[in-house]
Coordinates of C-alpha atoms in Angstrom, one line a residue:
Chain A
X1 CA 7.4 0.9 -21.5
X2 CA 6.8 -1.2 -18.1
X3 CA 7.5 1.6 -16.3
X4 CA 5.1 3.8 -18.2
X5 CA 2.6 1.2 -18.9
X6 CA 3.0 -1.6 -16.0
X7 CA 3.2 -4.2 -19.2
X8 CA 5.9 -5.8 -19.2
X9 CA 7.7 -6.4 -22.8
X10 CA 9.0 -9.4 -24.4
X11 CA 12.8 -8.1 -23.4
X12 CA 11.8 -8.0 -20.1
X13 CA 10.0 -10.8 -19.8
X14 CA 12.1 -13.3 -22.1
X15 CA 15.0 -12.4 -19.7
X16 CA 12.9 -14.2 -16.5
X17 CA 12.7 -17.5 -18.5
X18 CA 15.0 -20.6 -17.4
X19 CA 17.2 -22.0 -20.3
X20 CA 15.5 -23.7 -23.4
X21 CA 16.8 -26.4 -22.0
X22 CA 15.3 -26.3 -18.5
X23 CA 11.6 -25.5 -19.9
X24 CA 11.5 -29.0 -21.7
X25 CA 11.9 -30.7 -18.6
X26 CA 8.9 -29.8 -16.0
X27 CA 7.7 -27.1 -14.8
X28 CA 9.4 -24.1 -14.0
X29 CA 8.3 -21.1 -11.9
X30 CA 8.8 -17.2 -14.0
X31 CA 9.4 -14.4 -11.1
X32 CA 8.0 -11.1 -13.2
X33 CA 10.0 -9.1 -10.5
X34 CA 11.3 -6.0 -12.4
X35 CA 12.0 -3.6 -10.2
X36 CA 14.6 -3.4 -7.1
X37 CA 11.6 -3.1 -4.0
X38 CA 12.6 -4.2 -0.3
X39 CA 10.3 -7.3 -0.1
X40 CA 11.5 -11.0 0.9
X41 CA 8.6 -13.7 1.3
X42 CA 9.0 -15.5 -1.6
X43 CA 13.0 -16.2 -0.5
X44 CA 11.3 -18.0 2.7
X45 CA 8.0 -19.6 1.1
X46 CA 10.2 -21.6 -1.2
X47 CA 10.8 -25.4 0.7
X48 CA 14.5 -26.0 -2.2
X49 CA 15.6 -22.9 -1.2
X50 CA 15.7 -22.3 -4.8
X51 CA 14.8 -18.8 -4.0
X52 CA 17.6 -16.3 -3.1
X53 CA 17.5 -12.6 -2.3
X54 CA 20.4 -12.3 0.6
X55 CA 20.9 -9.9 3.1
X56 CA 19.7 -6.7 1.0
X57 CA 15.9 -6.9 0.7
X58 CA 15.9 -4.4 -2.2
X59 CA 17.3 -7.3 -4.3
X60 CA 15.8 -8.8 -7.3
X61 CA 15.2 -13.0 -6.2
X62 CA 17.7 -15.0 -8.4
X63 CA 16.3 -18.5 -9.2
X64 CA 18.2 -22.0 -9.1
X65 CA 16.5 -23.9 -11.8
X66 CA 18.0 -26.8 -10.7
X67 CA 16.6 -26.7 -7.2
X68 CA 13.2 -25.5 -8.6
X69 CA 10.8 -27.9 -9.3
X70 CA 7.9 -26.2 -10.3
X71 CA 5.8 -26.7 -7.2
X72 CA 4.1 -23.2 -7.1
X73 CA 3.9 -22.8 -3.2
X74 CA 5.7 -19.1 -3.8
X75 CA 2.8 -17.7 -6.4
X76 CA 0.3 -17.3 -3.3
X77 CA 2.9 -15.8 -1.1
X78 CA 4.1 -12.9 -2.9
X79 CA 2.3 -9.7 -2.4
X80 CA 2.9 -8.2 -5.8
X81 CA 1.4 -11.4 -7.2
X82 CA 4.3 -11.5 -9.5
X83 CA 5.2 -15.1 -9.5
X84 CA 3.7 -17.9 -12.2
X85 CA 4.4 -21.0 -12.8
X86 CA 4.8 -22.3 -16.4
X87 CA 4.6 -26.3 -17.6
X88 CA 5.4 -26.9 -20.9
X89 CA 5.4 -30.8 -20.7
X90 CA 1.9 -30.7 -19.5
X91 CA 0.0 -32.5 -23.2
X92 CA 0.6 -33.0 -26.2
X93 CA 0.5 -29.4 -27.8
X94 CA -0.1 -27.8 -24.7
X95 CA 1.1 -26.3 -21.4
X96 CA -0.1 -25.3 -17.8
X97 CA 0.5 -22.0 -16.6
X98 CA -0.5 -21.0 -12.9
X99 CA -1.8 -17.4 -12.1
X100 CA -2.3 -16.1 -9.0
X101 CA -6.3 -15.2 -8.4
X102 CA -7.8 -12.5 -5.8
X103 CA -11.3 -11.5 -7.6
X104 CA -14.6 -13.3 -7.7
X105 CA -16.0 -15.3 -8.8
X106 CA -13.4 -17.5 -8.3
X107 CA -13.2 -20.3 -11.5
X108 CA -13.8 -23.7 -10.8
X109 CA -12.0 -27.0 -11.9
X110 CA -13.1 -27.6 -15.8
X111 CA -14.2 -24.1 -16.0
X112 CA -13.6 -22.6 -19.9
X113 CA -12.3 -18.9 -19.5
X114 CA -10.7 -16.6 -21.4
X115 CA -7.0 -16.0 -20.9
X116 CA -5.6 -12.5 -21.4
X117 CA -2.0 -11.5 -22.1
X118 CA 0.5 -8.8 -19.8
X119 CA -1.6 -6.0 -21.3
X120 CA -5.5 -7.1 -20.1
X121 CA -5.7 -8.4 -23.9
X122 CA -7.8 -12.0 -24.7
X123 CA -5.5 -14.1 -26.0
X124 CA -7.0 -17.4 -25.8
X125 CA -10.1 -19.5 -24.1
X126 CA -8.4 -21.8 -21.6
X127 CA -9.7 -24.6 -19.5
X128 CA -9.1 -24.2 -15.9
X129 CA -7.2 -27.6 -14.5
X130 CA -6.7 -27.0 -11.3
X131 CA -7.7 -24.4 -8.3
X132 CA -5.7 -24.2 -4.9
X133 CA -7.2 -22.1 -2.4
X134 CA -6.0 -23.8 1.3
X135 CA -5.8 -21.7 4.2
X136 CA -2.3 -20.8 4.5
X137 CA -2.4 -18.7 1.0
X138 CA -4.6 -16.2 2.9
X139 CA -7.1 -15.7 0.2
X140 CA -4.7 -15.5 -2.9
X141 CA -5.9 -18.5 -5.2
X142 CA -3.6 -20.1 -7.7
X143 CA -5.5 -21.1 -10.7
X144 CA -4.0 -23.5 -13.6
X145 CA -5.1 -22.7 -16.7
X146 CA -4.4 -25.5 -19.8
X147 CA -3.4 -23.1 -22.7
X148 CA -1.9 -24.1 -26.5
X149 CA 1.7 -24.3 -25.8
X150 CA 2.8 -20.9 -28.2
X151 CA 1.0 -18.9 -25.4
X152 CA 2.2 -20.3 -22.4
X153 CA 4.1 -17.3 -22.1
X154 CA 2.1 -15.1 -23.1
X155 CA -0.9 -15.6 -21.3
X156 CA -0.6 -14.2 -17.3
X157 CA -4.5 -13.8 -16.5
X158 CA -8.6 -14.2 -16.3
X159 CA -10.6 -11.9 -18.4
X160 CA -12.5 -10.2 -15.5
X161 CA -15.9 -11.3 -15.9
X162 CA -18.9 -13.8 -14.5
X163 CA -21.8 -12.0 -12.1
X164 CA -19.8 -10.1 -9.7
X165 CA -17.5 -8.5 -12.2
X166 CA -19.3 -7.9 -15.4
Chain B
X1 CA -6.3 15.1 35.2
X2 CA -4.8 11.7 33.6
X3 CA -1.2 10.8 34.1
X4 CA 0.6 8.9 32.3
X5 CA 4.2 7.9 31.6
X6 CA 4.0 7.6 28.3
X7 CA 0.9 9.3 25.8
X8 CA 0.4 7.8 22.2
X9 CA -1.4 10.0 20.2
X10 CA -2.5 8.2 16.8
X11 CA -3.3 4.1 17.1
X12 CA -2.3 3.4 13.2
X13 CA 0.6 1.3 12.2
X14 CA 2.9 3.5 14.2
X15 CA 1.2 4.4 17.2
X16 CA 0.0 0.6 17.8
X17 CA 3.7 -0.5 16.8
X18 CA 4.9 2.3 19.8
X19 CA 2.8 1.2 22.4
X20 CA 3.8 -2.4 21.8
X21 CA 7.4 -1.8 22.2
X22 CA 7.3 0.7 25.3
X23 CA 4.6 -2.0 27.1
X24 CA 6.8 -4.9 26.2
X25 CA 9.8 -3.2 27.8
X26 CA 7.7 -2.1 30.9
X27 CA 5.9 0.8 30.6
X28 CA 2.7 2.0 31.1
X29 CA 1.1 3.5 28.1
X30 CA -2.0 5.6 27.4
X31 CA -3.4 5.5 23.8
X32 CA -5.2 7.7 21.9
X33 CA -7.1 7.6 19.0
X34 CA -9.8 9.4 17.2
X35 CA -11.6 6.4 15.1
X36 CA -13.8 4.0 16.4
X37 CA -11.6 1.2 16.6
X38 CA -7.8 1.3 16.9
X39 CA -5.4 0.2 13.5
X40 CA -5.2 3.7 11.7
X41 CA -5.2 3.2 7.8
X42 CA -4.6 -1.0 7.9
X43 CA -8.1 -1.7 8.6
X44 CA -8.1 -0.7 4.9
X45 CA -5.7 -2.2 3.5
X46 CA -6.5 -5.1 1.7
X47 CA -3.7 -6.2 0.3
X48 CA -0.7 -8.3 1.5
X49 CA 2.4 -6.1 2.8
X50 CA 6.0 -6.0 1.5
X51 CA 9.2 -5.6 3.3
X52 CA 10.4 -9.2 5.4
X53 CA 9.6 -10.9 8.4
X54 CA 9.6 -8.5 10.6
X55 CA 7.8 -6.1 8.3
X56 CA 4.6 -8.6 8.3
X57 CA 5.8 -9.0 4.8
X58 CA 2.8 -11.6 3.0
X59 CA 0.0 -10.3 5.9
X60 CA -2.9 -8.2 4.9
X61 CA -2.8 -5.0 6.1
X62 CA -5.7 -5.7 8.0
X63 CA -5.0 -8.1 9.5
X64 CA -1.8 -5.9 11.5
X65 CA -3.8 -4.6 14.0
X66 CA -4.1 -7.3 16.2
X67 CA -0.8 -8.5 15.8
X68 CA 0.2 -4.9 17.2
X69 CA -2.2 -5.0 20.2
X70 CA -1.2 -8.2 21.7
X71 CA -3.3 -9.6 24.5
X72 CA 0.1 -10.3 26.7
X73 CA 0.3 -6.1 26.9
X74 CA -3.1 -5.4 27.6
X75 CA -2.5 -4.3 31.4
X76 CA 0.6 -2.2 30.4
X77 CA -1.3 0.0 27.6
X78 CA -4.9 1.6 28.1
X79 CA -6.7 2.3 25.0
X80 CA -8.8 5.3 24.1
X81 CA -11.1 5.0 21.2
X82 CA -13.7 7.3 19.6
X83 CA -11.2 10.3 21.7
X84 CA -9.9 13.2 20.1
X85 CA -6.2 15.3 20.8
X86 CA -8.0 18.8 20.1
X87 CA -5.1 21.1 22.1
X88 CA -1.4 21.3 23.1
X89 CA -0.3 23.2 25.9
X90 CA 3.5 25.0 26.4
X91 CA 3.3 23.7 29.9
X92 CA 2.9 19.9 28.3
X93 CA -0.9 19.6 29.4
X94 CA -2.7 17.9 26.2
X95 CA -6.3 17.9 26.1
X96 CA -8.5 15.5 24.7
X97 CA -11.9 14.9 23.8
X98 CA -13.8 11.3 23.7
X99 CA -17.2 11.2 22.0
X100 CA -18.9 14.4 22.1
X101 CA -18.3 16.0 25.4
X102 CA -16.2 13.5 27.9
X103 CA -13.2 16.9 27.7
X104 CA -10.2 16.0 30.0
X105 CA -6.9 16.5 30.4
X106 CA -3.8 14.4 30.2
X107 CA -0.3 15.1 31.7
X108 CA 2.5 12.5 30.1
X109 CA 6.1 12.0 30.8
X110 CA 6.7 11.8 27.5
X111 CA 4.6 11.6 24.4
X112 CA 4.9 10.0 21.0
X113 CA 2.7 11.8 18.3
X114 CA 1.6 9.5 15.6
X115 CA -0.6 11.2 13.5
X116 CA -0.1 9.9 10.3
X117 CA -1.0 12.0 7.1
X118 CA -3.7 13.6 5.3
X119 CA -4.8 13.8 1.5
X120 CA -3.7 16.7 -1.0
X121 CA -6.5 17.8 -3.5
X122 CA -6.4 18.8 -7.2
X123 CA -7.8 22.1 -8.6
X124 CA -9.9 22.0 -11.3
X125 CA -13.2 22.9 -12.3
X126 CA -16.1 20.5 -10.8
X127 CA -13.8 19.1 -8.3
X128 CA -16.7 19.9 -5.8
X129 CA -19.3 17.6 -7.1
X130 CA -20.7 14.4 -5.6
X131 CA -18.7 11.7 -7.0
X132 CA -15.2 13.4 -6.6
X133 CA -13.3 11.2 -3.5
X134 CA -10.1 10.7 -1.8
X135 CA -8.7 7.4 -2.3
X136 CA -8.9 7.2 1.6
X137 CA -12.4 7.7 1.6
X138 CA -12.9 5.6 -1.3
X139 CA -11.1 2.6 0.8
X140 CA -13.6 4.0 3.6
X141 CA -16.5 2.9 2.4
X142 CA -15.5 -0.5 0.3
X143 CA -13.4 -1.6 2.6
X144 CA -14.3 -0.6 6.1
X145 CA -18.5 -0.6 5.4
X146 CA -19.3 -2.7 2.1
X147 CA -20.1 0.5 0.6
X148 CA -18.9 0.8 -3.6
X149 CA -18.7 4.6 -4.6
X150 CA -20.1 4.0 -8.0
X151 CA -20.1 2.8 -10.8
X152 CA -17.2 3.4 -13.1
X153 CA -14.4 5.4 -11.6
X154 CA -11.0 7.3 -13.1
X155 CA -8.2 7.4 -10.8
X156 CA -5.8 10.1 -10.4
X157 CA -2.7 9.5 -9.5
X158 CA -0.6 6.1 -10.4
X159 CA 1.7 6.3 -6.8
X160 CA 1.1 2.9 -4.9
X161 CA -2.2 4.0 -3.2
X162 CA -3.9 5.2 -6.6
X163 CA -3.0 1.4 -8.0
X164 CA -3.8 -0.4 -5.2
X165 CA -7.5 1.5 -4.7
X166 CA -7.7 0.8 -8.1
X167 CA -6.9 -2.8 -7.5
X168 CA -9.7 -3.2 -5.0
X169 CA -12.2 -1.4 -6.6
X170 CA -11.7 -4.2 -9.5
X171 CA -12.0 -6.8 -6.6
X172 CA -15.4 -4.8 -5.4
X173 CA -16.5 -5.4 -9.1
X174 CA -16.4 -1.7 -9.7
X175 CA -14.8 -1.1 -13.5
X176 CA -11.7 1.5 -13.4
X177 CA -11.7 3.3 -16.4
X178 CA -8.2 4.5 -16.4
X179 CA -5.4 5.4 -14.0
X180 CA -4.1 9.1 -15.0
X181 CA -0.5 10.5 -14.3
X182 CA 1.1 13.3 -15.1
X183 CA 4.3 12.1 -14.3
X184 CA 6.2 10.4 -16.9
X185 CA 6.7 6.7 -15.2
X186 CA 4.6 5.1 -12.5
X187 CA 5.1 6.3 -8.8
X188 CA 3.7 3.0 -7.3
X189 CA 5.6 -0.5 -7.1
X190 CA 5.4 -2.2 -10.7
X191 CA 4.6 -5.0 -9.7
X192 CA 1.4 -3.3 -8.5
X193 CA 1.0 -1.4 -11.5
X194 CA 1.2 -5.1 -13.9
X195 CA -2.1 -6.5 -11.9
X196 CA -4.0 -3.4 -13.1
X197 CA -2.8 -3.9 -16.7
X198 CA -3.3 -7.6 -16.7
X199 CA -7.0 -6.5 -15.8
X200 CA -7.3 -4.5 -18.8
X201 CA -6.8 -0.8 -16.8
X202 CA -4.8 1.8 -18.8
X203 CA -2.1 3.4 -16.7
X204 CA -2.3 6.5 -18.5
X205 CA 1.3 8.5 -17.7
X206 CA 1.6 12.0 -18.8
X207 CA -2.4 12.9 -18.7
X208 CA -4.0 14.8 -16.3
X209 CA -7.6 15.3 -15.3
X210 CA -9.0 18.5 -16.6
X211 CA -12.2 19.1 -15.4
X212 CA -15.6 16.8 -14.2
X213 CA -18.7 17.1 -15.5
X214 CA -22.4 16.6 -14.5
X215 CA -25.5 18.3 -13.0
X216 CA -25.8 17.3 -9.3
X217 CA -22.8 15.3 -9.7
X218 CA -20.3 13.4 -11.5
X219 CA -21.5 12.3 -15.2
X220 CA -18.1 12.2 -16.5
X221 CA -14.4 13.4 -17.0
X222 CA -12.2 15.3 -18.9
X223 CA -8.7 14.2 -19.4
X224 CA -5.6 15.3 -21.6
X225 CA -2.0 14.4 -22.4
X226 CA 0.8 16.2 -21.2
X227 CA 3.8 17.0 -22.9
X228 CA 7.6 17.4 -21.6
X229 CA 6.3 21.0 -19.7
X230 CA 3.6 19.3 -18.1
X231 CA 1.5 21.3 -20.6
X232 CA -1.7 20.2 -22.3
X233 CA -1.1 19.0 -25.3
X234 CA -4.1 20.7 -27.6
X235 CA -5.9 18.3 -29.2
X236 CA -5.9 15.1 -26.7
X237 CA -9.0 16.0 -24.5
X238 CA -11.5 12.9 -24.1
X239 CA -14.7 12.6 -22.3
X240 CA -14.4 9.7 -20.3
X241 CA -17.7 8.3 -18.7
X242 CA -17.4 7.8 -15.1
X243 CA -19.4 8.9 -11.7
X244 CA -16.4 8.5 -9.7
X245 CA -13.5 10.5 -9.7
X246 CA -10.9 9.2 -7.3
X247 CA -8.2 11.5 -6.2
X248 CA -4.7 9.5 -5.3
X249 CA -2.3 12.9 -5.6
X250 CA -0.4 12.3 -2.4
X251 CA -0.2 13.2 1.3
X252 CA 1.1 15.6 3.6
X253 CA 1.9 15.2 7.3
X254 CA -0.9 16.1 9.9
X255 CA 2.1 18.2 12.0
X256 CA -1.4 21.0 13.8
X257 CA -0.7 19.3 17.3
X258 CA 3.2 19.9 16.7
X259 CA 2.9 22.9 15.8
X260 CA 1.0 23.9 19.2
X261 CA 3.9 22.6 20.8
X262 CA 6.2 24.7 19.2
X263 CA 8.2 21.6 17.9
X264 CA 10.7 22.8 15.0
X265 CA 9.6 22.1 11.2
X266 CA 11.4 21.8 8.0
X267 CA 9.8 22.2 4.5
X268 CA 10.6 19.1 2.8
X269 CA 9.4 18.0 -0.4
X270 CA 10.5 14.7 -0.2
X271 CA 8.8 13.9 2.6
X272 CA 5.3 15.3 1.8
X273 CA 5.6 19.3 3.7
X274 CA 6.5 20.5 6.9
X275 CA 7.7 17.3 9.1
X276 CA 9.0 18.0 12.6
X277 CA 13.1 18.4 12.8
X278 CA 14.0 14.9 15.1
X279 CA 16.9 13.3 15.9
X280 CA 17.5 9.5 14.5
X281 CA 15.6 8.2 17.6
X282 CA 12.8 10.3 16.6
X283 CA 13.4 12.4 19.2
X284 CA 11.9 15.9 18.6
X285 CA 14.0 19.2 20.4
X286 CA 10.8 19.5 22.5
X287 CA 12.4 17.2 24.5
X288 CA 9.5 14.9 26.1
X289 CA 8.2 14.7 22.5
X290 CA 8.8 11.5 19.9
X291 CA 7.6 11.7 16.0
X292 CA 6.8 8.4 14.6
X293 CA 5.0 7.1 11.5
X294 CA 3.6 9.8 8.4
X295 CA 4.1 12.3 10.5
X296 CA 7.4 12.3 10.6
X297 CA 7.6 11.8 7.0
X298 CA 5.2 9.7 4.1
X299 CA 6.1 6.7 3.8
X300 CA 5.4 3.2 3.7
X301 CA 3.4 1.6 6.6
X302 CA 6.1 -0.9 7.3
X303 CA 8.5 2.0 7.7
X304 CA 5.7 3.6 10.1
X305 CA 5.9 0.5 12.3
X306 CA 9.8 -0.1 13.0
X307 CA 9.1 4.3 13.2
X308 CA 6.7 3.1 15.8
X309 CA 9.0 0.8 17.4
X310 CA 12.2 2.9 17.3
X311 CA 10.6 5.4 19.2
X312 CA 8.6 3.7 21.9
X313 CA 11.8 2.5 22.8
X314 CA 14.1 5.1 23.0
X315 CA 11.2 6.9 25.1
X316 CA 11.0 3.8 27.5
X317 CA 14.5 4.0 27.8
X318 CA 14.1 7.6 28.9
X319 CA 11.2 6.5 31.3
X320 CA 13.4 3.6 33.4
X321 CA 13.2 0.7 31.0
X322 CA 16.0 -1.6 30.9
X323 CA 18.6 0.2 29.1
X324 CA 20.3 -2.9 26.9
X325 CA 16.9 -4.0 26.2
X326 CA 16.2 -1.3 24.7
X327 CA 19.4 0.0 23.0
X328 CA 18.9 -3.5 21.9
X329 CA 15.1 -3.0 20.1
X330 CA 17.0 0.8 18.7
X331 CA 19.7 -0.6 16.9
X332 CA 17.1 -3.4 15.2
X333 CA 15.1 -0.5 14.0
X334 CA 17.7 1.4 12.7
X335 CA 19.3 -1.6 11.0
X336 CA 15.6 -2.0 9.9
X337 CA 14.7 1.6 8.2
X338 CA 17.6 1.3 6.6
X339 CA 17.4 -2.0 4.8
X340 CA 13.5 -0.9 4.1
X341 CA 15.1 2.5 2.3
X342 CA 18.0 0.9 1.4
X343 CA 16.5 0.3 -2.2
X344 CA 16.1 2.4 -5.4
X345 CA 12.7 3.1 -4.2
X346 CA 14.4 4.4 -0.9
X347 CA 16.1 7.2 -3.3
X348 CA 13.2 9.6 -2.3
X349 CA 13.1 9.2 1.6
X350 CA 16.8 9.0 2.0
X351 CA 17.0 12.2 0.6
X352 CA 14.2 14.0 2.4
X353 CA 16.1 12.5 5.7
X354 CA 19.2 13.7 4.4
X355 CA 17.9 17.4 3.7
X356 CA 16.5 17.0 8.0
X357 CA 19.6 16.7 9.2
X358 CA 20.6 19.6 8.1
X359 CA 18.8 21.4 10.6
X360 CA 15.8 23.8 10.7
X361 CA 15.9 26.6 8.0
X362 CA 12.1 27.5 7.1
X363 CA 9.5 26.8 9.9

């Protein structure tokens, strides 16, 4: 199917998430990094060296969950924007999930957009709660998106939309 | 008559990566290259590379170029814009051509041809109408001169340059209607492959573009399902309305020059046609000349640089450069390729290398 489609399905997915455990206590960053392609920078951006990959750059990055504290610095630095970041402690009945964002127009803080699923499909309206966009991402935005908590795994983008994409 | 001890021909990713090697281990270097400004296919590439560190891994492709022509080896390599190779002599004279009639000639000691690759087109009815592109050109204009192609485009071909022209066109605010494939799976990275989907695009796998449509020029397209054979399956044509058709079906080597020199070719599949027989230096049996980049082989750009590099040093080392140095740079490159094709994704290039050194059979 992902091969066919590029979606992603729930058993391939479900497979990236840390232990039920681990996703009550903070965030927790989800590397949708499927396939074996020689490519490294996410192994570096990480400051816990949570990150690992090893000598072979064809290897698929492992992730220490303990080391990882949810900080998000790898979701700008990967070039297949394949890395989010998922809070489930973020309020009551809901979490945080951060995307990474190269179109315009880019959202701004308290923004209300709709959040689509793996596939392109709406799943929810979201409030944007937070944009990053400093230098050293090089033009790759994170965007934090408040979302009820039974999608915060679902929900991996930004309808395209607003003037410049309509 | 220019001489020089070493002539790049081609100032993309492997050219610029060849001249920045053979300057930095002392040599002089003449550079040729037909566009207006040096950088080959990166100035169009938008998007941030793979590969690791010394890949440029997390850089935009276009923003390569400059890193390749470094201001500490301006004096060591001259740079010819806007200036044509248009002939190859048995006696090693190559002529060249900048703007429309500056014609000279240029002796070199030894020569690295980097001429990268050029687009395959698709047969079928209407593909000459306004409105059918090559991804290339479609990266020409958004990219390179602000230009969109259209309004509503279907890409053919889901490889990694069909997604990632897709890709932009989305950032360019131009709607892609579908991706079309006849191949069963997705050629291109995944990874690539999930941003298009998460932006609503259907990577259609196993369809195929039947015909276009329109008066004076694209109005729509005509696309079908394939089945097992690669046959149409009866039944599953649909109009789609677009006024771009963007063709992403591959690339084969730009080997003309080559062949004026008489250098050795192999038919290999693998690596997009006829690519010039070498040795792992890059060294072609026309002794003075060096193969690096799409030429030698599609690929990658990152491959096309440590290419570049590989073989800007082992030609230095040929032309009096500090022999450790460079052995030194070689074995880096080497070690390089082969964690770049060292992968699953690798499968296709390893092969085609594989089938090369097993010596000429069909030139």
């Amino acid at each position: 199917m992902l091969k066919a489609t590029g979606v992603a399905g729930p058993k391939d997915w479900e497979a990236k998430l840390p232990d039920s455990q681990r996703r009550k206590q903070g965030p927790y960053v989800v590397f949708e990094c499927f396939q074996e392609i020689p490519c490294n920078p996410c192994e570096q951006a990480c400051p816990r060296n949570a990150v690992a990959i090893g000598e072979d750059i064809n290897t698929i990055p492992c992730i220490d969950y303990g080391l990882c504290n949810g900080c998000a610095i790898c979701v700008a630095r990967c070039p297949g924007l394949a890395i989010f970041v998922v809070d489930e402690t973020y309020a009551e009945g809901y979490g945080k999930v951060m995307i990474p964002w190269e179109y315009k127009p880019l959202p701004a803080k308290g923004d209300t957009v709709t959040a689509v699923g793996r596939d392109g499909k709406e799943v929810c309206t979201a409030e944007v709660v937070e944009v990053r966009n400093i230098k050293n991402q090089d033009r790759t935005a994170v965007i934090g998106l408040k979302v009820p908590l039974e999608h915060v795994n679902v929900v991996r983008g930004i309808k395209l939309g607003g003037e410049i994409n309509g | 008559m220019v001489n020089t001890d070493l002539l790049v021909v081609g100032g993309g990713p492997a050219g610029l990566a060849a001249a920045d090697t053979a300057a930095s281990l002392g040599i002089d270097v003449l550079l040729v290259d037909e566009g207006r400004a040096v950088g080959g296919q990166l100035v169009k590439q938008t998007h941030k590379f793979f590969g690791s560190g010394e890949h440029y891994a997390g850089v935009r492709g276009i923003d390569i170029p400059k890193l390749l022509n470094r201001e500490e080896n301006s004096q060591r390599v001259r740079i010819l814009t806007d200036t044509t190779v248009v002939g190859c002599y048995e006696d090693g004279v190559v002529s060249a051509l900048t703007g429309e009639d500056n014609y000279f000639k240029i002796k070199a000691k030894r020569a690295i041809f980097a001429t990268g690759a050029t687009e395959k087109f698709l047969s079928f009815p209407g593909n000459d109408l306004p409105g059918v592109y090559g991804a290339g050109a479609v990266q020409t204009l958004m990219n390179q001169f602000g230009v969109i192609p259209g309004k509503r485009v279907l890409m053919v071909g889901a490889g990694n340059i069909g997604i990632i022209v897709s890709y932009q066109l989305l950032q360019a605010g131009v709607p892609v209607a579908a991706v079309v494939e006849a191949a069963p799976t997705i050629g291109g990275y995944l990874v690539h492959a999930s941003k298009l989907a998460r932006a609503g695009v259907p990577i259609l796998t196993r369809h195929t573009i039947l015909e276009a449509r329109g008066k004076d020029a694209v109005e729509s397209a005509v696309i079908a399902q394939l089945d097992d054979n690669w046959q149409v399956v009866p039944g599953t044509e649909e109009e789609v309305d677009v006024d771009v058709v963007c063709l992403a079906v591959g690339l084969s080597p730009v080997v003309d020059l080559l062949r004026q020199l008489g250098c050795e070719m192999k038919y290999v599949p693998e690596l997009g046609g006829h690519v010039p027989i070498r040795d792992k230096n890059l060294k072609t049996a026309t002794g003075w000349i060096y193969v690096a980049g799409d030429v030698a082989g599609v690929e990658e750009a990152s491959a096309a640089m440590v290419e570049g590099r590989l073989a800007g040093a082992a030609a230095a080392a040929e032309l009096g450069a500090d022999k450790q140095e460079a052995d030194t740079v070689i074995s880096r490159c080497l070690a390089s390729l082969d964690a770049l094709r060292g992968g699953p994704v690798g499968e296709k290039i390893r092969s085609g290398i594989a089938k090369l050194e097993g010596g000429a059979v069909n030139a």
